[in-house]
Amino acid sequence: MSIHEVCSIVGLTRKSVRYYESVGLLNPRRNTDNDYRIYNEEDIKTLKIIKFLRELDVPIDDLKRIKKKELSLQDCLKDRINKIEREEENYLKIKNMCFEIIKENASIENINISKYFSNMNILNKKGFTMRNTKTSKTKKIIAAILASLLFILFLGGILGMI
């Protein structure tokens, strides 16, 4: 099976599949005639498992340790549950802050920002944030387009000067 077929079956990009290969989570056979990768049903199953566990936010390092039998799936999932429970506690704190601000009938002018800012900083220091800190694909695409346009304008200016 080709990488194109694998991607359509599993719902991953070629880049993701190749990445999982590069970190040792997947080892497809190679065609001896052209050195193309040949994926089989076991590779499909492995990629589905990887995709599922990544959706559960299991780190790549844990996936490697599971593959090497250094970490069991059970222990890995118990760690995930513990992390989720800590996140739930943090979200509950945020939710309670919101309820408290509403209960106080606070406005932007009279909110006790010192109290809430301090509480939020405590959560931030523990590594918790409500903001999405990952750069979106859309932002990356827009940045690439803008960089390309600037480069074209620059080249056009140079050609115009010549």
mmCIF file of N, CA and C in Angstrom, residues 23 39 42 99 159-160:
data_model
loop_
_atom_site.group_PDB
_atom_site.id
_atom_site.type_symbol
_atom_site.label_atom_id
_atom_site.label_comp_id
_atom_site.label_asym_id
_atom_site.label_seq_id
_atom_site.Cartn_x
_atom_site.Cartn_y
_atom_site.Cartn_z
ATOM 1 N N VAL A 23 10.965 8.851 13.976
ATOM 2 C CA VAL A 23 11.198 8.672 15.417
ATOM 3 C C VAL A 23 11.146 7.204 15.833
ATOM 4 N N TYR A 39 3.448 -0.161 2.812
ATOM 5 C CA TYR A 39 2.727 -0.268 4.075
ATOM 6 C C TYR A 39 1.784 -1.457 4.025
ATOM 7 N N GLU A 42 -0.612 -4.167 9.282
ATOM 8 C CA GLU A 42 -0.019 -3.944 10.612
ATOM 9 C C GLU A 42 0.425 -2.485 10.753
ATOM 10 N N PHE A 99 -17.424 32.585 38.450
ATOM 11 C CA PHE A 99 -18.652 32.678 39.245
ATOM 12 C C PHE A 99 -18.522 33.754 40.327
ATOM 13 N N LEU A 159 14.824 43.887 -10.258
ATOM 14 C CA LEU A 159 14.742 43.787 -11.711
ATOM 15 C C LEU A 159 14.388 45.142 -12.331
ATOM 16 N N GLY A 160 13.556 45.907 -11.655
ATOM 17 C CA GLY A 160 13.173 47.234 -12.140
ATOM 18 C C GLY A 160 14.351 48.185 -12.147
#
